mmCIF file of C-alpha atoms and ligand atoms in Angstrom:
data_model
loop_
_atom_site.group_PDB
_atom_site.id
_atom_site.type_symbol
_atom_site.label_atom_id
_atom_site.label_comp_id
_atom_site.label_asym_id
_atom_site.label_seq_id
_atom_site.Cartn_x
_atom_site.Cartn_y
_atom_site.Cartn_z
ATOM 1 C CA MET A 427 22.358 6.991 1.614
ATOM 2 C CA PHE A 428 19.006 8.795 1.388
ATOM 3 C CA THR A 429 17.588 10.535 4.448
ATOM 4 C CA ASN A 430 15.386 8.083 6.329
ATOM 5 C CA ALA A 431 16.638 5.318 4.059
ATOM 6 C CA PRO A 432 16.161 1.806 5.446
ATOM 7 C CA LYS A 433 19.104 0.597 7.470
ATOM 8 C CA PRO A 434 20.802 -2.224 5.553
ATOM 9 C CA THR A 435 20.141 -5.519 7.284
ATOM 10 C CA LEU A 436 21.349 -9.037 6.556
ATOM 11 C CA ILE A 437 20.373 -12.305 8.249
ATOM 12 C CA VAL A 438 22.068 -15.580 7.370
ATOM 13 C CA HIS A 439 21.710 -19.166 8.528
ATOM 14 C CA GLY A 440 23.888 -22.235 8.263
ATOM 15 C CA GLY A 441 21.395 -24.971 9.040
ATOM 16 C CA ALA A 442 19.317 -26.160 11.981
ATOM 17 C CA TRP A 443 20.150 -29.443 13.725
ATOM 18 C CA ALA A 444 21.966 -30.797 16.778
ATOM 19 C CA ILE A 445 25.221 -28.963 16.058
ATOM 20 C CA PRO A 446 27.820 -30.698 18.239
ATOM 21 C CA PRO A 447 30.054 -28.548 20.470
ATOM 22 C CA GLU A 448 33.175 -29.426 18.502
ATOM 23 C CA MET A 449 31.586 -27.993 15.342
ATOM 24 C CA ALA A 450 30.198 -24.853 16.961
ATOM 25 C CA ALA A 451 33.180 -22.606 16.264
ATOM 26 C CA ASP A 452 33.286 -23.503 12.550
ATOM 27 C CA HIS A 453 29.579 -22.789 12.198
ATOM 28 C CA GLN A 454 29.851 -19.421 13.949
ATOM 29 C CA ALA A 455 32.941 -18.452 11.953
ATOM 30 C CA GLY A 456 31.323 -19.360 8.637
ATOM 31 C CA VAL A 457 28.175 -17.429 9.420
ATOM 32 C CA ALA A 458 30.192 -14.407 10.613
ATOM 33 C CA GLN A 459 32.277 -14.344 7.418
ATOM 34 C CA ALA A 460 29.140 -14.450 5.253
ATOM 35 C CA LEU A 461 27.606 -11.642 7.323
ATOM 36 C CA LYS A 462 30.671 -9.414 7.097
ATOM 37 C CA THR A 463 30.921 -9.741 3.333
ATOM 38 C CA GLY A 464 27.214 -9.348 2.649
ATOM 39 C CA HIS A 465 26.754 -6.437 5.032
ATOM 40 C CA ALA A 466 29.763 -4.608 3.586
ATOM 41 C CA ILE A 467 28.127 -4.867 0.156
ATOM 42 C CA LEU A 468 24.928 -3.377 1.560
ATOM 43 C CA ASN A 469 26.839 -0.559 3.260
ATOM 44 C CA TRP A 470 28.663 0.271 0.033
ATOM 45 C CA GLY A 471 25.329 0.714 -1.711
ATOM 46 C CA GLY A 472 24.987 -2.766 -3.173
ATOM 47 C CA THR A 473 21.574 -4.297 -3.640
ATOM 48 C CA ALA A 474 19.922 -6.858 -1.400
ATOM 49 C CA THR A 475 20.254 -9.382 -4.230
ATOM 50 C CA ASP A 476 24.020 -8.707 -4.478
ATOM 51 C CA ALA A 477 24.440 -9.139 -0.718
ATOM 52 C CA VAL A 478 22.473 -12.383 -0.561
ATOM 53 C CA GLU A 479 24.379 -13.856 -3.511
ATOM 54 C CA ALA A 480 27.726 -12.959 -1.917
ATOM 55 C CA ALA A 481 26.792 -14.259 1.536
ATOM 56 C CA VAL A 482 25.485 -17.557 0.190
ATOM 57 C CA THR A 483 28.560 -17.960 -2.038
ATOM 58 C CA ILE A 484 30.760 -17.821 1.064
ATOM 59 C CA LEU A 485 28.653 -20.432 2.808
ATOM 60 C CA GLU A 486 28.725 -22.676 -0.283
ATOM 61 C CA ASP A 487 32.530 -22.487 -0.354
ATOM 62 C CA ASP A 488 32.784 -23.382 3.338
ATOM 63 C CA PRO A 489 32.892 -27.185 3.778
ATOM 64 C CA THR A 490 31.295 -26.816 7.201
ATOM 65 C CA PHE A 491 27.897 -26.591 5.555
ATOM 66 C CA ASP A 492 25.703 -28.825 3.404
ATOM 67 C CA ALA A 493 25.854 -26.555 0.366
ATOM 68 C CA GLY A 494 28.432 -26.440 -2.409
ATOM 69 C CA LEU A 495 31.795 -27.948 -1.413
ATOM 70 C CA GLY A 496 31.495 -30.829 1.058
ATOM 71 C CA SER A 497 27.748 -31.373 0.689
ATOM 72 C CA PHE A 498 26.018 -34.620 1.612
ATOM 73 C CA LEU A 499 26.232 -37.265 -1.098
ATOM 74 C CA THR A 500 23.453 -38.881 -3.053
ATOM 75 C CA SER A 501 22.972 -42.638 -2.784
ATOM 76 C CA LYS A 502 25.249 -42.930 -5.832
ATOM 77 C CA GLY A 503 28.034 -40.894 -4.225
ATOM 78 C CA SER A 504 27.776 -37.624 -6.120
ATOM 79 C CA VAL A 505 27.066 -34.075 -4.950
ATOM 80 C CA GLN A 506 23.798 -32.682 -6.384
ATOM 81 C CA LEU A 507 23.041 -29.071 -5.571
ATOM 82 C CA ASP A 508 19.889 -26.916 -5.489
ATOM 83 C CA ALA A 509 19.642 -23.119 -5.040
ATOM 84 C CA LEU A 510 17.190 -20.250 -5.436
ATOM 85 C CA LEU A 511 17.679 -16.476 -5.427
ATOM 86 C CA MET A 512 14.693 -14.111 -5.370
ATOM 87 C CA ASP A 513 14.441 -10.325 -5.723
ATOM 88 C CA GLY A 514 11.604 -8.886 -3.638
ATOM 89 C CA ALA A 515 11.425 -5.667 -5.668
ATOM 90 C CA THR A 516 10.525 -7.329 -8.950
ATOM 91 C CA LEU A 517 9.531 -10.844 -7.850
ATOM 92 C CA ARG A 518 12.079 -12.111 -10.330
ATOM 93 C CA ALA A 519 13.625 -15.389 -9.246
ATOM 94 C CA GLY A 520 16.275 -17.788 -10.467
ATOM 95 C CA GLY A 521 16.485 -21.422 -9.462
ATOM 96 C CA VAL A 522 18.685 -24.376 -10.305
ATOM 97 C CA ALA A 523 18.375 -27.958 -9.111
ATOM 98 C CA CYS A 524 20.283 -31.228 -9.388
ATOM 99 C CA VAL A 525 23.403 -29.516 -10.677
ATOM 100 C CA GLU A 526 26.636 -31.470 -10.319
ATOM 101 C CA ARG A 527 29.200 -29.396 -12.197
ATOM 102 C CA LEU A 528 28.757 -25.915 -10.694
ATOM 103 C CA ARG A 529 30.828 -24.854 -7.694
ATOM 104 C CA ASN A 530 28.403 -22.095 -6.712
ATOM 105 C CA PRO A 531 24.796 -22.830 -7.639
ATOM 106 C CA ILE A 532 23.647 -19.526 -6.101
ATOM 107 C CA GLN A 533 25.664 -17.741 -8.807
ATOM 108 C CA ALA A 534 23.946 -19.822 -11.471
ATOM 109 C CA ALA A 535 20.635 -18.879 -9.841
ATOM 110 C CA ARG A 536 21.667 -15.224 -10.141
ATOM 111 C CA LEU A 537 22.306 -15.707 -13.858
ATOM 112 C CA VAL A 538 18.868 -17.253 -14.294
ATOM 113 C CA LEU A 539 17.304 -14.341 -12.396
ATOM 114 C CA ASP A 540 19.165 -11.700 -14.424
ATOM 115 C CA LYS A 541 19.450 -13.206 -17.873
ATOM 116 C CA SER A 542 16.664 -15.666 -18.530
ATOM 117 C CA PRO A 543 12.932 -15.293 -19.236
ATOM 118 C CA HIS A 544 12.590 -18.566 -17.317
ATOM 119 C CA ILE A 545 12.733 -19.038 -13.559
ATOM 120 C CA TYR A 546 14.023 -22.560 -13.158
ATOM 121 C CA PHE A 547 16.581 -24.872 -14.752
ATOM 122 C CA VAL A 548 17.552 -28.392 -13.718
ATOM 123 C CA GLY A 549 20.433 -30.770 -14.263
ATOM 124 C CA ALA A 550 22.404 -30.623 -17.492
ATOM 125 C CA GLY A 551 20.184 -27.817 -18.830
ATOM 126 C CA ALA A 552 21.024 -25.663 -15.812
ATOM 127 C CA GLU A 553 24.729 -26.378 -16.219
ATOM 128 C CA ALA A 554 24.613 -25.568 -19.925
ATOM 129 C CA PHE A 555 22.783 -22.308 -19.221
ATOM 130 C CA ALA A 556 25.368 -21.309 -16.604
ATOM 131 C CA ALA A 557 28.250 -22.261 -18.891
ATOM 132 C CA SER A 558 26.760 -20.230 -21.738
ATOM 133 C CA HIS A 559 27.042 -17.208 -19.420
ATOM 134 C CA GLY A 560 30.639 -17.876 -18.488
ATOM 135 C CA MET A 561 30.465 -20.120 -15.419
ATOM 136 C CA PRO A 562 33.140 -22.833 -15.429
ATOM 137 C CA LEU A 563 31.945 -26.435 -15.348
ATOM 138 C CA ILE A 564 33.898 -28.517 -12.858
ATOM 139 C CA ASN A 565 34.297 -32.228 -12.200
ATOM 140 C CA ASN A 566 31.843 -33.328 -9.508
ATOM 141 C CA ARG A 567 34.749 -34.954 -7.645
ATOM 142 C CA GLU A 568 35.975 -31.441 -6.778
ATOM 143 C CA LEU A 569 32.909 -31.030 -4.533
ATOM 144 C CA VAL A 570 33.174 -34.451 -2.832
ATOM 145 C CA LEU A 571 35.031 -34.710 0.486
ATOM 146 C CA GLU A 572 36.386 -37.953 1.963
ATOM 147 C CA ARG A 573 34.454 -37.048 5.132
ATOM 148 C CA GLU A 574 31.251 -37.338 3.131
ATOM 149 C CA ARG A 575 32.238 -40.610 1.460
ATOM 150 C CA ILE A 576 32.701 -42.075 4.928
ATOM 151 C CA ARG A 577 29.426 -40.587 6.163
ATOM 152 C CA LEU A 578 27.540 -42.083 3.211
ATOM 153 C CA ARG A 579 29.221 -45.476 3.559
ATOM 154 C CA ASP A 580 28.355 -45.578 7.281
ATOM 155 C CA ALA A 581 24.780 -44.513 6.687
ATOM 156 C CA GLN A 582 24.234 -47.084 3.951
ATOM 157 C CA MET A 583 25.779 -49.767 6.143
ATOM 158 C CA ARG A 584 23.428 -48.875 9.004
ATOM 159 C CA LEU A 585 20.474 -48.950 6.652
ATOM 160 C CA SER A 586 21.493 -52.358 5.298
ATOM 161 C CA LEU A 587 21.613 -53.623 8.891
ATOM 162 C CA GLY A 588 18.146 -52.230 9.518
ATOM 163 C CA LEU A 589 19.501 -49.695 12.028
ATOM 164 C CA THR A 590 17.546 -46.472 11.974
ATOM 165 C CA ASP A 591 18.488 -44.997 15.319
ATOM 166 C CA ILE A 592 20.475 -42.030 14.033
ATOM 167 C CA THR A 593 17.282 -40.053 13.567
ATOM 168 C CA PHE A 594 16.279 -37.330 15.973
ATOM 169 C CA SER A 595 13.064 -38.195 17.721
ATOM 170 C CA GLY A 596 10.831 -35.451 19.059
ATOM 171 C CA PRO A 597 10.475 -33.432 21.098
ATOM 172 C CA LEU A 598 13.626 -31.668 20.007
ATOM 173 C CA SER A 599 13.464 -28.327 21.711
ATOM 174 C CA HIS A 600 11.964 -26.513 24.631
ATOM 175 C CA ASP A 601 9.184 -25.300 22.295
ATOM 176 C CA ASP A 602 8.081 -28.825 21.469
ATOM 177 C CA LYS A 603 7.552 -30.041 24.972
ATOM 178 C CA SER A 604 4.058 -28.656 25.321
ATOM 179 C CA SER A 605 3.049 -29.401 21.719
ATOM 180 C CA GLU A 606 0.975 -32.203 20.402
ATOM 181 C CA THR A 607 3.314 -34.771 18.898
ATOM 182 C CA PRO A 608 2.233 -35.771 15.392
ATOM 183 C CA ALA A 609 4.020 -38.538 13.587
ATOM 184 C CA ASP A 610 7.449 -37.341 12.528
ATOM 185 C CA GLU A 611 7.637 -37.493 8.747
ATOM 186 C CA SER A 612 11.401 -37.424 8.649
ATOM 187 C CA PRO A 613 12.813 -40.488 6.948
ATOM 188 C CA SER A 614 14.818 -42.688 9.241
ATOM 189 C CA LEU A 615 18.126 -41.752 7.693
ATOM 190 C CA GLY A 616 19.745 -38.400 7.301
ATOM 191 C CA PHE A 617 18.163 -36.175 9.893
ATOM 192 C CA GLU A 618 21.438 -36.064 11.748
ATOM 193 C CA SER A 619 22.376 -32.806 10.052
ATOM 194 C CA HIS A 620 20.642 -30.024 8.173
ATOM 195 C CA ASP A 621 23.249 -27.552 7.081
ATOM 196 C CA THR A 622 21.326 -25.969 4.220
ATOM 197 C CA VAL A 623 22.378 -22.323 4.060
ATOM 198 C CA GLY A 624 20.499 -19.132 3.327
ATOM 199 C CA ALA A 625 20.394 -15.359 3.559
ATOM 200 C CA VAL A 626 17.825 -12.563 3.509
ATOM 201 C CA ALA A 627 18.676 -8.892 3.042
ATOM 202 C CA LEU A 628 17.204 -5.393 3.073
ATOM 203 C CA ASP A 629 19.148 -2.721 1.173
ATOM 204 C CA GLN A 630 19.225 1.062 1.504
ATOM 205 C CA TYR A 631 16.795 1.368 -1.406
ATOM 206 C CA GLY A 632 14.148 -0.497 0.594
ATOM 207 C CA ASN A 633 14.360 -3.719 -1.406
ATOM 208 C CA LEU A 634 14.366 -7.253 -0.012
ATOM 209 C CA ALA A 635 16.000 -10.409 -1.389
ATOM 210 C CA ALA A 636 16.347 -14.019 -0.292
ATOM 211 C CA GLY A 637 18.558 -16.953 -1.240
ATOM 212 C CA THR A 638 18.824 -20.594 -0.167
ATOM 213 C CA SER A 639 21.342 -23.238 -1.227
ATOM 214 C CA THR A 640 21.712 -26.895 -0.323
ATOM 215 C CA GLY A 641 23.258 -30.239 -1.068
ATOM 216 C CA GLY A 642 19.987 -31.775 0.082
ATOM 217 C CA THR A 643 19.673 -34.799 2.306
ATOM 218 C CA LEU A 644 22.170 -37.568 2.974
ATOM 219 C CA ASN A 645 21.728 -40.619 0.715
ATOM 220 C CA LYS A 646 19.012 -38.905 -1.331
ATOM 221 C CA ALA A 647 17.990 -40.521 -4.578
ATOM 222 C CA PRO A 648 19.656 -38.851 -7.573
ATOM 223 C CA GLY A 649 17.202 -36.353 -9.029
ATOM 224 C CA ARG A 650 15.453 -35.664 -5.733
ATOM 225 C CA VAL A 651 14.749 -31.934 -5.231
ATOM 226 C CA GLY A 652 14.029 -30.523 -1.774
ATOM 227 C CA ASP A 653 12.402 -27.341 -0.561
ATOM 228 C CA SER A 654 15.414 -25.027 -0.776
ATOM 229 C CA SER A 655 15.245 -24.074 -4.433
ATOM 230 C CA LEU A 656 11.471 -24.200 -4.830
ATOM 231 C CA ILE A 657 9.902 -20.775 -4.900
ATOM 232 C CA GLY A 658 7.738 -20.195 -1.820
ATOM 233 C CA CYS A 659 8.973 -23.351 -0.072
ATOM 234 C CA GLY A 660 12.524 -22.879 1.221
ATOM 235 C CA CYS A 661 12.910 -19.343 -0.116
ATOM 236 C CA TYR A 662 10.783 -16.326 -1.013
ATOM 237 C CA ALA A 663 11.040 -12.525 -1.164
ATOM 238 C CA ASP A 664 8.455 -9.806 -1.763
ATOM 239 C CA ASN A 665 8.897 -6.147 -0.803
ATOM 240 C CA GLU A 666 5.207 -6.089 0.117
ATOM 241 C CA SER A 667 5.603 -8.795 2.773
ATOM 242 C CA ALA A 668 9.026 -10.192 3.750
ATOM 243 C CA ALA A 669 12.066 -12.222 2.721
ATOM 244 C CA VAL A 670 12.506 -15.747 4.042
ATOM 245 C CA SER A 671 14.915 -18.682 3.947
ATOM 246 C CA LEU A 672 14.298 -22.067 5.565
ATOM 247 C CA THR A 673 16.349 -25.066 6.564
ATOM 248 C CA GLY A 674 15.277 -28.513 7.666
ATOM 249 C CA TRP A 675 13.876 -31.692 6.193
ATOM 250 C CA GLY A 676 12.526 -30.495 2.861
ATOM 251 C CA GLU A 677 9.506 -32.649 2.194
ATOM 252 C CA PRO A 678 7.267 -31.305 5.018
ATOM 253 C CA ILE A 679 8.363 -27.729 4.224
ATOM 254 C CA MET A 680 7.372 -28.263 0.589
ATOM 255 C CA LYS A 681 3.964 -29.692 1.469
ATOM 256 C CA LEU A 682 3.159 -26.568 3.473
ATOM 257 C CA VAL A 683 4.765 -24.085 1.019
ATOM 258 C CA LEU A 684 6.104 -22.759 4.273
ATOM 259 C CA GLY A 685 8.175 -19.822 3.036
ATOM 260 C CA LYS A 686 5.168 -18.191 1.395
ATOM 261 C CA TRP A 687 3.036 -19.117 4.405
ATOM 262 C CA ALA A 688 5.417 -17.174 6.649
ATOM 263 C CA THR A 689 5.658 -14.095 4.408
ATOM 264 C CA ASP A 690 1.874 -14.031 4.087
ATOM 265 C CA ARG A 691 1.650 -13.905 7.882
ATOM 266 C CA VAL A 692 3.834 -10.784 7.835
ATOM 267 C CA ALA A 693 1.656 -9.242 5.098
ATOM 268 C CA GLN A 694 -1.337 -9.892 7.353
ATOM 269 C CA GLY A 695 0.273 -7.904 10.174
ATOM 270 C CA ALA A 696 2.362 -10.344 12.199
ATOM 271 C CA THR A 697 5.857 -9.213 13.080
ATOM 272 C CA PRO A 698 8.637 -11.313 11.518
ATOM 273 C CA GLU A 699 9.523 -12.509 15.017
ATOM 274 C CA VAL A 700 6.005 -13.839 15.619
ATOM 275 C CA ALA A 701 5.554 -15.161 12.071
ATOM 276 C CA ALA A 702 8.851 -17.091 12.287
ATOM 277 C CA LYS A 703 7.756 -18.804 15.499
ATOM 278 C CA GLU A 704 4.311 -19.516 14.068
ATOM 279 C CA ALA A 705 5.776 -21.052 10.914
ATOM 280 C CA ILE A 706 7.962 -23.496 12.826
ATOM 281 C CA ALA A 707 5.097 -24.356 15.187
ATOM 282 C CA TYR A 708 2.856 -24.979 12.167
ATOM 283 C CA LEU A 709 5.518 -27.183 10.535
ATOM 284 C CA TYR A 710 5.678 -29.344 13.627
ATOM 285 C CA LYS A 711 1.985 -29.386 14.481
ATOM 286 C CA ARG A 712 0.804 -30.140 10.944
ATOM 287 C CA LEU A 713 3.454 -32.613 9.794
ATOM 288 C CA GLY A 714 5.849 -33.251 12.664
ATOM 289 C CA GLY A 715 8.532 -31.399 10.714
ATOM 290 C CA HIS A 716 11.730 -29.943 12.117
ATOM 291 C CA GLY A 717 13.766 -27.032 10.892
ATOM 292 C CA GLY A 718 14.642 -23.399 11.137
ATOM 293 C CA ILE A 719 13.675 -20.092 9.518
ATOM 294 C CA ILE A 720 15.018 -16.575 9.042
ATOM 295 C CA LEU A 721 12.512 -13.854 8.170
ATOM 296 C CA LEU A 722 13.104 -10.155 7.413
ATOM 297 C CA GLY A 723 10.466 -7.460 6.995
ATOM 298 C CA PRO A 724 10.688 -4.374 4.756
ATOM 299 C CA ASP A 725 11.209 -2.229 7.863
ATOM 300 C CA GLY A 726 14.227 -4.281 8.973
ATOM 301 C CA GLN A 727 12.433 -6.270 11.665
ATOM 302 C CA CYS A 728 13.960 -9.746 12.054
ATOM 303 C CA GLY A 729 12.567 -13.135 12.989
ATOM 304 C CA ILE A 730 14.524 -16.339 13.652
ATOM 305 C CA ALA A 731 13.044 -19.599 14.963
ATOM 306 C CA HIS A 732 13.854 -23.305 15.001
ATOM 307 C CA ASN A 733 12.630 -26.453 16.715
ATOM 308 C CA THR A 734 15.899 -28.340 16.404
ATOM 309 C CA PRO A 735 18.438 -28.358 19.240
ATOM 310 C CA GLY A 736 20.558 -25.789 17.416
ATOM 311 C CA MET A 737 20.595 -23.421 14.459
ATOM 312 C CA ALA A 738 23.555 -21.451 13.142
ATOM 313 C CA TRP A 739 22.387 -17.872 12.528
ATOM 314 C CA GLY A 740 23.656 -14.324 12.337
ATOM 315 C CA ILE A 741 22.296 -10.797 11.943
ATOM 316 C CA ALA A 742 24.158 -7.706 10.745
ATOM 317 C CA ASN A 743 22.404 -4.350 10.970
ATOM 318 C CA SER A 744 22.938 -0.869 12.389
ATOM 319 C CA GLN A 745 23.337 -2.394 15.848
ATOM 320 C CA GLY A 746 26.351 -4.454 14.769
ATOM 321 C CA LEU A 747 26.922 -8.103 14.033
ATOM 322 C CA ARG A 748 25.587 -10.970 16.151
ATOM 323 C CA THR A 749 25.794 -14.724 15.673
ATOM 324 C CA GLY A 750 24.340 -17.598 17.656
ATOM 325 C CA LEU A 751 23.675 -21.328 17.727
ATOM 326 C CA THR A 752 20.254 -21.176 19.367
ATOM 327 C CA VAL A 753 17.527 -18.562 19.711
HETATM 328 N N1 LIG B 625 16.171 -28.445 3.191
HETATM 329 C C1 LIG B 625 17.030 -29.104 2.338
HETATM 330 C C2 LIG B 625 16.468 -30.280 1.674
HETATM 331 O O1 LIG B 625 15.617 -30.950 2.235
HETATM 332 O O2 LIG B 625 16.877 -30.574 0.586
#
């Protein structure tokens, strides 16, 4: 490592929602495993992009989270995945959306970033691109868990009965209590869990990267794309500002282009800690949105905020490895 080189830092998240106590240990363990792997890559001299890809791959493979294996199902019962990976050194990005036959969409996003003049592929075109670079195409059934079939069946039954009471209603956290309470834009179904995953990293060369991956929202219409894989919405990285990954109901985050909003705040002089809190406050105040954010500056300063009851997060840096379920 160079003298005065930046200290490798990795932040990951595994969604922001009312994580029940019986699921707390799985969330913490999944986040810790992603941190250990990603931070080891950084310490061995790997790039921020390598570390983010590896950390998100672990979270995609962990059925605890709504990304990759075990994701929420669409209204038709399939898993449809979205992911973005962005390199803050070059501003190159790779995104895929609505893929059904890739086990690890973040790895397909890496291929787009590295090997394509384009930034974004969707559906069958994304799968064909990944396959042309050696990724195996799987049967969608390999990503579908019985747990999720039951969850979808129950949700659709409640909807058919006109029951909409599974939605969180604000205020959801201590931060909200003093806020104005705009109309909550969250649809009535599906806000029971937001386990979108993401990671942001700073490597010893001073470069930032960010990645976000999701199965989207429960009972979503096939073809719906959320914030996670859209550049500047659920994910963004620029060495001149910060790296960010968001989780939460995607539509309000998209309307505010909230990832870029947060990194711009850092470029304007806010610390990542302050900018993260401001972004979540803005999401709620402007659109009644709920979610969580991780934000990492080029000097290794970290910001984490959420306005949901819980958020699975972890940080690995020179001070060690920490995980938590609230901040
Ligand atoms: N934030 C994930 C989604 O709305 O798709």
